Amino acid sequence: MAFQSEIRQSLINRLTEKVNGRNYGKYLNKVRLNPIRGFKDETITFDFPVTAIIGPNGGGKTSVLGAAGCAYISVRPGRFFAKSGRFDDSMQNWKINYELIDRSINPNDSINRRAKFTNFKWTRDRISRNVALFGVSRTVPANERKEFSKCASGRFHVTEDRIFQLEQNVIDAAQKILGKDLNNYTRINVDDNGKVTLLTGSTNEGVQFSEFHFGAGESSIIKMVLKIESLPDNSLILIEEIENGLHPIATIRMVEYLIDVASRKSSQAIFTTHSNDALLPLPSKAIWSATNNKFFQGKLDVKSLRAITGQVDAKLAIFVEDDFAKMWVESCIASDSEINYEEVQVHKMEGDGIAKSVNKYHNMNPTTGNSSICILDGDSQQNDSEEEKVYKLPGESPEAYIFDEVLENINSETDSMIGELTIALHRKFEDQEEVKSIINHVRLTNRDYHLLFSQIGKKLGFISEIVVKSAFLNIWKTQYPDQVQLINSFIKKTWIR
């Protein structure tokens, strides 16, 4: 089943328009690293107020997070870019350039600022903004945290004036993320200034328990929400590895919460992640991958990052736009004995622009060790190019093309494929006329070609969309061998067994 976010598309559109219109009191528009670690003249733009940074370990995700934080004087550069004597000599002459909004400095336009490391120290413009930073240490269990050592005792006690019920807005937000009732939870100020807080919870039977018995994810979410809800408008939220300690559903809900906060409080959030689930609620322009000292904008499968960097066993990587294009190409490959499918991998990129750009980078990168091609949808506005190894599938939209080609054949008086298609759709051979009628009715009433196969599956009795797609592709292959050969020729031009 396709993912459906609880964040409405209208809100996504409204927030995107707000960024485009620069309707913020404070906002970080753009960061350019030149150089920082291995990055040279690489730029990230923040085109949506919640931005995900993905990439392999050591790819530079935390460098982006640190660079963003260092735009503001409240974040110490050493938190992200510590120098260790002569072992970090490469830090000399590091520079970060910023384009940002600060209406207290310029009421009408964005401003440009810089942070640089020269003469063994950082120098920065003093730009102020409230920044909340949540590192990976937030999920360290309470019994392993030094600040809670005095709480781990039967003699621990605080007066009632240090015990507070969680605010209702915190309860509402945190329990939506965690999926549990938090109405009887409290926070305890362990020290005089309230910087160290211990949480308490309660079972349905009213039995109280302390944070020492919380799950790491539960504790970190409540404390993050406590902090975020206390922030003033136009704050910046930085989160390392947002999925740390969280169930996949809670990870999705946490990102949805950040989008909600961006709407309510005009805040901006940037987080790093290794999780595909964290990307699901976000638009494509809100996602950047950092890998091999390069940035790529656009939604893609986190697993595909290994293909971008050449960290795959396959001799040929194929980049396509989406799941259906991946199924289509893999189906063609499987029918050709001249192609060793075990040495070819197809990766979806969630968009034509990123598919083409990562293919170009992959083939220009001498460290990848294997070749790649890009196969775009027929209606892509990107240009195909033999030189750049970019090709296009036949037809326009892949789903509609395959569907209509099969439909034309099963409606032909001389065609006998409807029987085979009926069996492939998990129905009895005798049901072929009913199946044919359903297929024609769906095509007649369909408004969104992306839903064609799921609509067929539902009308046939909740048959999986994957089963329906596979059935149509298999029938199409037998009917159009010349088209199959055309698609496979793209592969053979670059690699053959």
Coordinates of C-alpha atoms in Angstrom, one line a residue:
M1 CA 0.0 0.0 0.0
A2 CA 1.3 3.5 -0.9
F3 CA 2.3 5.7 2.0
Q4 CA -0.2 8.5 2.8
S5 CA 1.0 11.2 5.1
E6 CA -1.2 12.9 7.6
I7 CA 0.3 16.2 6.4
R8 CA -1.9 17.6 3.7
Q9 CA -0.4 18.5 0.3
S10 CA -2.0 21.9 0.7
L11 CA 0.3 22.5 3.8
I12 CA 3.3 21.3 1.9
N13 CA 2.5 23.7 -0.9
R14 CA 1.9 26.6 1.5
L15 CA 5.2 26.1 3.3
T16 CA 7.0 25.8 0.0
E17 CA 5.4 29.1 -1.2
K18 CA 6.4 30.7 2.1
V19 CA 10.0 29.8 1.6
N20 CA 9.9 31.0 -2.1
G21 CA 8.3 34.3 -0.9
R22 CA 10.9 34.6 1.9
N23 CA 8.2 35.3 4.4
Y24 CA 10.3 34.7 7.5
G25 CA 11.8 36.8 10.2
K26 CA 14.8 34.5 10.3
Y27 CA 15.6 31.7 7.8
L28 CA 18.7 30.0 6.4
N29 CA 18.4 29.9 2.6
K30 CA 21.7 28.6 1.4
V31 CA 25.0 27.1 2.6
R32 CA 28.1 26.8 0.4
L33 CA 31.1 24.8 1.7
N34 CA 34.4 25.8 0.1
P35 CA 36.2 24.0 1.4
I36 CA 34.9 22.0 4.4
R37 CA 36.4 18.6 4.9
G38 CA 36.2 17.0 1.4
F39 CA 33.6 19.4 0.1
K40 CA 34.8 22.0 -2.5
D41 CA 32.4 24.7 -3.8
E42 CA 29.3 22.6 -2.9
T43 CA 26.0 24.3 -2.2
I44 CA 22.8 23.2 -0.4
T45 CA 19.6 25.3 -0.6
F46 CA 16.9 24.9 1.9
D47 CA 13.8 25.1 -0.3
F48 CA 11.4 23.7 2.3
P49 CA 11.5 24.5 6.1
V50 CA 12.1 20.8 7.0
T51 CA 15.2 19.4 5.3
A52 CA 16.6 15.8 5.4
I53 CA 20.3 15.1 4.8
I54 CA 20.9 11.5 3.9
G55 CA 24.1 9.7 2.9
P56 CA 26.4 6.8 3.8
N57 CA 28.6 6.9 6.9
G58 CA 31.4 9.4 6.4
G59 CA 29.5 11.0 3.5
G60 CA 29.3 14.4 5.1
K61 CA 25.8 14.6 6.6
T62 CA 27.0 16.0 9.9
S63 CA 29.2 18.5 8.1
V64 CA 26.1 20.0 6.6
L65 CA 24.3 20.1 9.9
G66 CA 27.3 21.7 11.6
A67 CA 27.8 24.2 8.8
A68 CA 24.1 25.2 9.1
G69 CA 24.4 25.7 12.9
C70 CA 27.6 27.7 12.6
A71 CA 25.7 30.4 10.8
Y72 CA 24.6 31.5 14.2
I73 CA 26.7 32.7 17.1
S74 CA 24.9 30.5 19.7
V75 CA 26.4 27.3 18.1
R76 CA 30.0 26.6 18.9
P77 CA 31.9 25.5 15.7
G78 CA 33.9 23.1 17.9
R79 CA 30.7 21.1 18.5
F80 CA 31.0 19.9 14.9
F81 CA 34.5 20.9 13.7
A82 CA 36.9 20.3 16.6
K83 CA 40.6 20.6 15.8
S84 CA 43.0 18.0 17.1
G85 CA 46.5 19.5 16.8
R86 CA 48.6 18.7 13.8
F87 CA 46.2 15.9 12.8
D88 CA 43.7 18.5 11.6
D89 CA 45.9 20.8 9.6
S90 CA 43.5 20.5 6.7
M91 CA 41.1 22.8 8.5
Q92 CA 43.2 25.8 7.7
N93 CA 41.3 28.2 5.4
W94 CA 38.0 26.4 5.7
K95 CA 35.1 28.7 4.6
I96 CA 31.3 28.5 4.8
N97 CA 29.3 31.1 2.9
Y98 CA 25.7 31.8 3.9
E99 CA 22.6 33.4 2.3
L100 CA 20.1 34.0 5.1
I101 CA 17.1 36.1 6.1
D102 CA 17.3 38.2 9.2
R103 CA 14.6 41.0 9.2
S104 CA 16.3 42.8 12.1
I105 CA 19.3 43.4 9.9
N106 CA 17.6 43.7 6.5
P107 CA 13.8 44.1 6.5
N108 CA 13.5 43.6 2.7
D109 CA 16.1 41.2 1.4
S110 CA 18.4 38.3 2.2
I111 CA 21.9 38.9 3.5
N112 CA 25.2 37.2 2.9
R113 CA 27.6 36.2 5.7
R114 CA 30.7 34.0 6.2
A115 CA 32.3 31.8 8.7
K116 CA 36.0 30.8 8.2
F117 CA 38.8 29.0 10.0
T118 CA 42.1 30.8 9.7
N119 CA 45.1 31.2 12.0
F120 CA 43.8 28.2 14.1
K121 CA 40.5 29.9 15.0
W122 CA 37.0 30.5 13.7
T123 CA 35.8 34.0 12.8
R124 CA 32.2 34.6 12.2
D125 CA 29.6 37.4 11.8
R126 CA 27.6 37.7 14.9
I127 CA 24.1 36.6 13.6
S128 CA 21.7 35.7 16.4
R129 CA 19.0 33.1 16.3
N130 CA 17.6 30.6 18.7
V131 CA 19.0 27.2 17.7
A132 CA 18.1 23.8 19.3
L133 CA 20.6 21.1 18.7
F134 CA 19.7 17.4 19.4
G135 CA 22.7 15.1 19.1
V136 CA 22.8 11.3 19.1
S137 CA 23.6 11.3 22.8
R138 CA 19.9 12.1 23.5
T139 CA 19.1 8.4 23.3
V140 CA 21.7 7.3 25.9
P141 CA 19.6 5.6 28.7
A142 CA 19.1 7.6 31.9
N143 CA 21.1 5.1 34.0
E144 CA 24.2 5.7 31.8
R145 CA 24.0 9.5 32.0
K146 CA 26.3 11.2 34.6
E147 CA 23.8 14.0 35.3
F148 CA 21.3 11.5 36.6
S149 CA 23.7 9.7 39.0
K150 CA 22.3 11.2 42.1
C151 CA 18.8 10.3 41.0
A152 CA 19.7 6.5 40.9
S153 CA 19.2 6.1 44.6
G154 CA 16.4 5.1 46.9
R155 CA 17.1 8.3 48.9
F156 CA 16.5 10.6 45.9
H157 CA 13.7 13.1 46.7
V158 CA 12.6 16.5 45.5
T159 CA 10.0 18.9 46.8
E160 CA 6.7 19.2 45.2
D161 CA 7.5 22.6 43.7
R162 CA 10.0 20.9 41.4
I163 CA 7.5 18.4 39.9
F164 CA 5.5 19.7 36.9
Q165 CA 2.8 18.2 34.8
L166 CA 3.7 18.2 31.1
E167 CA 2.0 21.0 29.3
Q168 CA -1.0 20.0 27.2
N169 CA 0.7 21.0 23.9
V170 CA 3.7 18.8 24.7
I171 CA 1.4 15.9 25.6
D172 CA -0.6 16.3 22.4
A173 CA 2.5 16.4 20.2
A174 CA 4.5 13.7 21.9
Q175 CA 1.7 11.1 22.3
K176 CA 0.9 11.5 18.6
I177 CA 4.5 10.6 17.8
L178 CA 4.8 7.7 20.3
G179 CA 1.2 6.4 20.0
K180 CA 0.6 6.3 23.8
D181 CA -1.2 8.2 26.5
L182 CA 1.1 10.7 28.3
N183 CA -1.4 12.6 30.4
N184 CA 0.0 11.3 33.7
Y185 CA 3.6 12.0 32.8
T186 CA 5.6 14.6 34.7
R187 CA 9.0 16.3 34.6
I188 CA 11.2 16.9 37.6
N189 CA 13.8 19.7 37.9
V190 CA 16.8 17.8 39.3
D191 CA 19.0 20.9 39.7
D192 CA 18.1 24.5 40.8
N193 CA 18.2 26.0 37.3
G194 CA 16.1 23.3 35.7
K195 CA 18.7 22.3 33.1
V196 CA 18.6 18.7 34.2
T197 CA 15.2 17.2 34.1
L198 CA 14.0 13.7 35.0
L199 CA 10.8 12.4 33.5
T200 CA 8.2 10.2 35.2
G201 CA 5.4 8.1 33.8
S202 CA 2.4 6.2 34.9
T203 CA 0.9 2.9 33.9
N204 CA -2.8 2.5 33.1
E205 CA -3.2 1.1 36.7
G206 CA -1.6 4.2 38.1
V207 CA 1.8 2.7 39.0
Q208 CA 4.4 5.5 38.7
F209 CA 7.9 4.9 37.2
S210 CA 10.9 7.1 36.5
E211 CA 12.8 7.8 33.3
F212 CA 15.2 5.0 34.3
H213 CA 12.5 2.6 33.0
F214 CA 11.7 4.5 29.8
G215 CA 12.6 3.3 26.4
A216 CA 15.4 5.5 24.9
G217 CA 13.2 6.7 22.1
E218 CA 10.3 7.5 24.4
S219 CA 12.5 9.7 26.7
S220 CA 14.2 11.5 23.8
I221 CA 11.0 12.3 22.0
I222 CA 9.3 13.8 25.1
K223 CA 12.4 15.9 25.9
M224 CA 12.8 17.0 22.2
V225 CA 9.1 18.1 22.1
L226 CA 9.5 19.9 25.5
K227 CA 12.4 21.9 24.0
I228 CA 10.8 22.5 20.6
E229 CA 7.5 23.7 22.0
S230 CA 9.4 26.2 24.2
L231 CA 11.3 27.7 21.3
P232 CA 10.2 31.2 20.0
D233 CA 9.1 31.6 16.4
N234 CA 11.7 31.5 13.6
S235 CA 14.0 29.2 15.5
L236 CA 16.3 26.6 13.9
I237 CA 16.1 22.9 14.9
L238 CA 19.1 20.6 14.2
I239 CA 18.7 16.9 14.8
E240 CA 21.3 14.2 14.3
E241 CA 20.0 10.8 13.1
I242 CA 16.3 11.6 13.7
E243 CA 15.4 7.9 13.6
N244 CA 17.7 7.0 16.5
G245 CA 15.9 4.8 19.0
L246 CA 12.5 5.2 17.2
H247 CA 10.2 2.7 15.5
P248 CA 9.7 3.4 11.8
I249 CA 6.1 4.7 12.4
A250 CA 7.4 7.0 15.2
T251 CA 10.1 8.3 12.8
I252 CA 7.5 9.2 10.2
R253 CA 5.4 10.9 12.9
M254 CA 8.4 12.9 14.2
V255 CA 9.0 14.3 10.7
E256 CA 5.3 15.2 10.4
Y257 CA 5.6 16.9 13.7
L258 CA 8.5 19.0 12.5
I259 CA 6.4 20.0 9.5
D260 CA 3.5 21.0 11.8
V261 CA 5.9 23.1 13.9
A262 CA 7.3 24.8 10.8
S263 CA 3.7 25.8 10.1
R264 CA 2.8 26.9 13.6
K265 CA 6.0 28.6 14.7
S266 CA 7.7 29.6 11.4
S267 CA 10.6 27.4 12.4
Q268 CA 13.2 25.7 10.3
A269 CA 14.4 22.1 10.9
I270 CA 17.4 20.2 9.4
F271 CA 18.0 16.6 10.3
T272 CA 20.3 13.8 9.2
T273 CA 19.1 10.2 8.7
H274 CA 19.8 6.8 7.4
S275 CA 16.0 6.0 7.3
N276 CA 13.8 5.8 4.2
D277 CA 10.8 6.2 6.6
A278 CA 12.0 9.7 7.6
L279 CA 11.8 10.8 4.0
L280 CA 8.2 9.7 3.3
P281 CA 6.4 12.9 4.5
L282 CA 8.7 15.3 2.7
P283 CA 8.6 16.7 -0.8
S284 CA 11.5 15.9 -3.1
K285 CA 13.1 19.3 -2.8
A286 CA 13.4 18.9 0.9
I287 CA 15.8 16.0 0.6
W288 CA 19.6 16.2 0.0
S289 CA 22.1 13.4 -0.2
A290 CA 25.7 13.9 0.8
T291 CA 28.1 11.4 -0.7
N292 CA 31.7 11.4 -1.8
N293 CA 31.9 15.1 -1.2
K294 CA 29.0 15.9 -3.5
F295 CA 25.4 17.0 -2.9
F296 CA 22.3 15.8 -4.8
Q297 CA 18.8 17.2 -4.3
G298 CA 15.8 15.0 -4.6
K299 CA 14.0 12.0 -3.1
L300 CA 15.7 8.6 -3.5
D301 CA 15.9 5.3 -1.8
V302 CA 18.6 5.4 0.9
K303 CA 19.8 2.0 -0.3
S304 CA 20.5 3.6 -3.7
L305 CA 23.3 5.7 -2.2
R306 CA 25.6 2.7 -2.4
A307 CA 25.0 2.6 -6.1
I308 CA 25.8 6.3 -6.5
T309 CA 29.2 5.7 -4.9
G310 CA 29.9 2.4 -6.6
Q311 CA 29.6 0.4 -3.4
V312 CA 27.7 -2.4 -5.2
D313 CA 28.7 -5.8 -6.5
A314 CA 26.9 -5.3 -9.8
K315 CA 28.9 -4.4 -12.9
L316 CA 26.2 -2.1 -14.2
A317 CA 23.9 0.3 -12.2
I318 CA 20.7 1.5 -13.9
F319 CA 19.0 4.6 -12.5
V320 CA 15.3 5.0 -13.2
E321 CA 12.6 7.4 -11.9
D322 CA 10.3 5.3 -9.8
D323 CA 9.1 1.8 -8.7
F324 CA 7.1 1.0 -11.9
A325 CA 10.0 2.0 -14.2
K326 CA 12.2 -0.3 -12.1
M327 CA 9.8 -3.2 -12.5
W328 CA 9.5 -2.6 -16.2
V329 CA 13.3 -2.5 -16.8
E330 CA 13.9 -5.5 -14.5
S331 CA 11.1 -7.4 -16.4
C332 CA 12.8 -6.8 -19.7
I333 CA 16.2 -7.8 -18.4
A334 CA 14.9 -11.1 -17.0
S335 CA 13.6 -12.1 -20.5
D336 CA 17.0 -11.7 -22.2
S337 CA 19.5 -14.6 -21.8
E338 CA 22.4 -12.4 -23.1
I339 CA 22.2 -10.2 -20.0
N340 CA 23.4 -11.7 -16.7
Y341 CA 20.8 -10.1 -14.4
E342 CA 22.9 -11.0 -11.3
E343 CA 25.5 -8.4 -12.5
V344 CA 22.9 -5.7 -13.1
Q345 CA 21.1 -3.6 -10.5
V346 CA 18.2 -1.2 -11.1
H347 CA 17.8 1.7 -8.7
K348 CA 14.8 4.0 -8.4
M349 CA 15.6 7.7 -7.8
E350 CA 12.1 9.2 -7.3
G351 CA 12.5 11.8 -10.2
D352 CA 14.0 12.3 -13.5
G353 CA 16.4 15.2 -12.5
I354 CA 18.1 13.2 -9.7
A355 CA 18.2 10.0 -11.8
K356 CA 20.1 11.9 -14.6
S357 CA 22.4 13.8 -12.2
V358 CA 23.5 10.8 -10.2
N359 CA 24.1 8.8 -13.4
K360 CA 26.3 11.6 -14.6
Y361 CA 28.2 11.8 -11.3
H362 CA 28.6 8.0 -11.2
N363 CA 30.2 7.8 -14.6
M364 CA 32.5 10.8 -13.9
N365 CA 33.7 9.4 -10.6
P366 CA 36.8 7.3 -11.1
T367 CA 36.4 5.6 -7.7
T368 CA 33.1 3.8 -8.5
G369 CA 34.6 1.0 -10.4
N370 CA 31.5 0.2 -12.5
S371 CA 29.4 1.8 -15.2
S372 CA 25.9 3.1 -15.1
I373 CA 23.1 4.2 -17.4
C374 CA 19.9 6.3 -16.8
I375 CA 16.6 5.2 -18.3
L376 CA 13.9 8.0 -18.0
D377 CA 10.2 7.9 -18.5
G378 CA 9.1 8.8 -22.0
D379 CA 7.4 12.1 -20.8
S380 CA 10.5 13.3 -19.0
Q381 CA 11.6 16.9 -19.8
Q382 CA 15.2 15.8 -19.4
N383 CA 17.1 15.2 -22.7
D384 CA 18.3 11.7 -23.6
S385 CA 21.9 11.5 -24.6
E386 CA 23.9 8.6 -26.0
E387 CA 27.1 10.3 -24.8
E388 CA 25.8 10.7 -21.3
K389 CA 24.2 7.2 -21.4
V390 CA 20.7 8.6 -20.8
Y391 CA 17.8 6.9 -22.6
K392 CA 14.0 7.0 -22.5
L393 CA 11.4 4.3 -22.2
P394 CA 8.8 4.1 -25.0
G395 CA 5.5 5.9 -24.7
E396 CA 4.9 8.8 -22.3
S397 CA 3.8 7.8 -18.8
P398 CA 5.0 4.2 -18.2
E399 CA 1.9 3.0 -16.3
A400 CA -0.6 4.3 -18.9
Y401 CA 1.6 3.1 -21.8
I402 CA 1.8 -0.5 -20.6
F403 CA -1.9 -0.5 -19.5
D404 CA -3.1 0.8 -22.9
E405 CA -0.9 -1.5 -25.0
V406 CA -2.3 -4.5 -23.1
L407 CA -5.8 -3.2 -23.2
E408 CA -5.7 -2.7 -27.0
N409 CA -4.6 -6.3 -27.5
I410 CA -7.2 -7.9 -25.1
N411 CA -9.9 -5.9 -26.9
S412 CA -8.8 -7.3 -30.3
E413 CA -11.1 -10.0 -31.7
T414 CA -8.1 -12.1 -32.7
D415 CA -6.4 -11.8 -29.3
S416 CA -6.3 -14.7 -26.8
M417 CA -4.2 -13.1 -24.1
I418 CA -7.1 -12.2 -21.9
G419 CA -7.2 -15.8 -20.6
E420 CA -3.5 -15.7 -19.7
L421 CA -4.0 -12.2 -18.1
T422 CA -6.9 -13.5 -16.1
I423 CA -4.9 -16.4 -14.6
A424 CA -2.0 -14.0 -13.9
L425 CA -4.4 -11.9 -12.0
H426 CA -5.3 -14.8 -9.7
R427 CA -8.7 -15.3 -11.2
K428 CA -10.2 -18.5 -12.8
F429 CA -9.9 -18.8 -16.6
E430 CA -13.7 -18.7 -16.8
D431 CA -13.7 -15.2 -15.4
Q432 CA -11.9 -13.7 -18.4
E433 CA -15.0 -11.7 -19.6
E434 CA -15.6 -10.2 -16.2
V435 CA -11.9 -9.3 -15.9
K436 CA -11.9 -7.8 -19.4
S437 CA -15.0 -5.7 -18.4
I438 CA -13.3 -4.5 -15.2
I439 CA -10.2 -3.5 -17.0
N440 CA -12.2 -1.5 -19.6
H441 CA -14.3 0.2 -16.9
V442 CA -11.3 1.2 -14.9
R443 CA -9.6 2.8 -17.9
L444 CA -12.8 4.6 -18.8
T445 CA -13.3 6.2 -15.3
N446 CA -9.6 6.6 -14.2
R447 CA -8.3 10.2 -13.7
D448 CA -4.8 9.4 -12.4
Y449 CA -2.9 6.8 -14.4
H450 CA -0.7 6.1 -11.3
L451 CA -3.7 4.4 -9.8
L452 CA -4.7 2.2 -12.7
F453 CA -3.2 -1.0 -11.3
S454 CA -4.3 -0.5 -7.7
Q455 CA -7.9 0.2 -9.0
I456 CA -7.9 -3.0 -11.0
G457 CA -6.6 -4.9 -7.9
K458 CA -9.4 -3.6 -5.7
K459 CA -12.2 -4.4 -8.2
L460 CA -10.8 -7.9 -8.6
G461 CA -11.1 -8.6 -4.9
F462 CA -8.2 -6.8 -3.3
I463 CA -5.5 -8.3 -5.4
S464 CA -2.1 -6.8 -4.7
E465 CA -1.1 -3.8 -6.9
I466 CA 2.3 -5.5 -7.4
V467 CA 0.6 -8.6 -8.7
V468 CA -1.5 -6.6 -11.2
K469 CA 1.6 -4.7 -12.4
S470 CA 3.6 -7.9 -12.8
A471 CA 0.7 -9.5 -14.8
F472 CA 0.4 -6.6 -17.2
L473 CA 4.2 -6.4 -17.7
N474 CA 4.4 -10.1 -18.4
I475 CA 1.6 -10.0 -21.0
W476 CA 3.2 -6.8 -22.6
K477 CA 6.5 -8.6 -23.0
T478 CA 5.1 -11.4 -25.0
Q479 CA 3.2 -9.0 -27.2
Y480 CA 5.9 -6.5 -27.9
P481 CA 9.3 -8.3 -28.1
D482 CA 10.7 -5.5 -30.3
Q483 CA 10.1 -3.0 -27.5
V484 CA 11.7 -5.3 -25.0
Q485 CA 14.8 -5.6 -27.3
L486 CA 14.9 -1.8 -27.5
I487 CA 15.0 -1.3 -23.8
N488 CA 17.6 -4.1 -23.4
S489 CA 19.7 -2.5 -26.1
F490 CA 20.3 0.4 -23.8
I491 CA 21.9 -2.0 -21.4
K492 CA 23.9 -3.9 -24.0
K493 CA 25.4 -0.7 -25.4
T494 CA 27.2 -0.2 -22.0
W495 CA 27.6 -3.8 -20.8
I496 CA 27.0 -7.3 -21.9
R497 CA 28.0 -10.6 -20.3

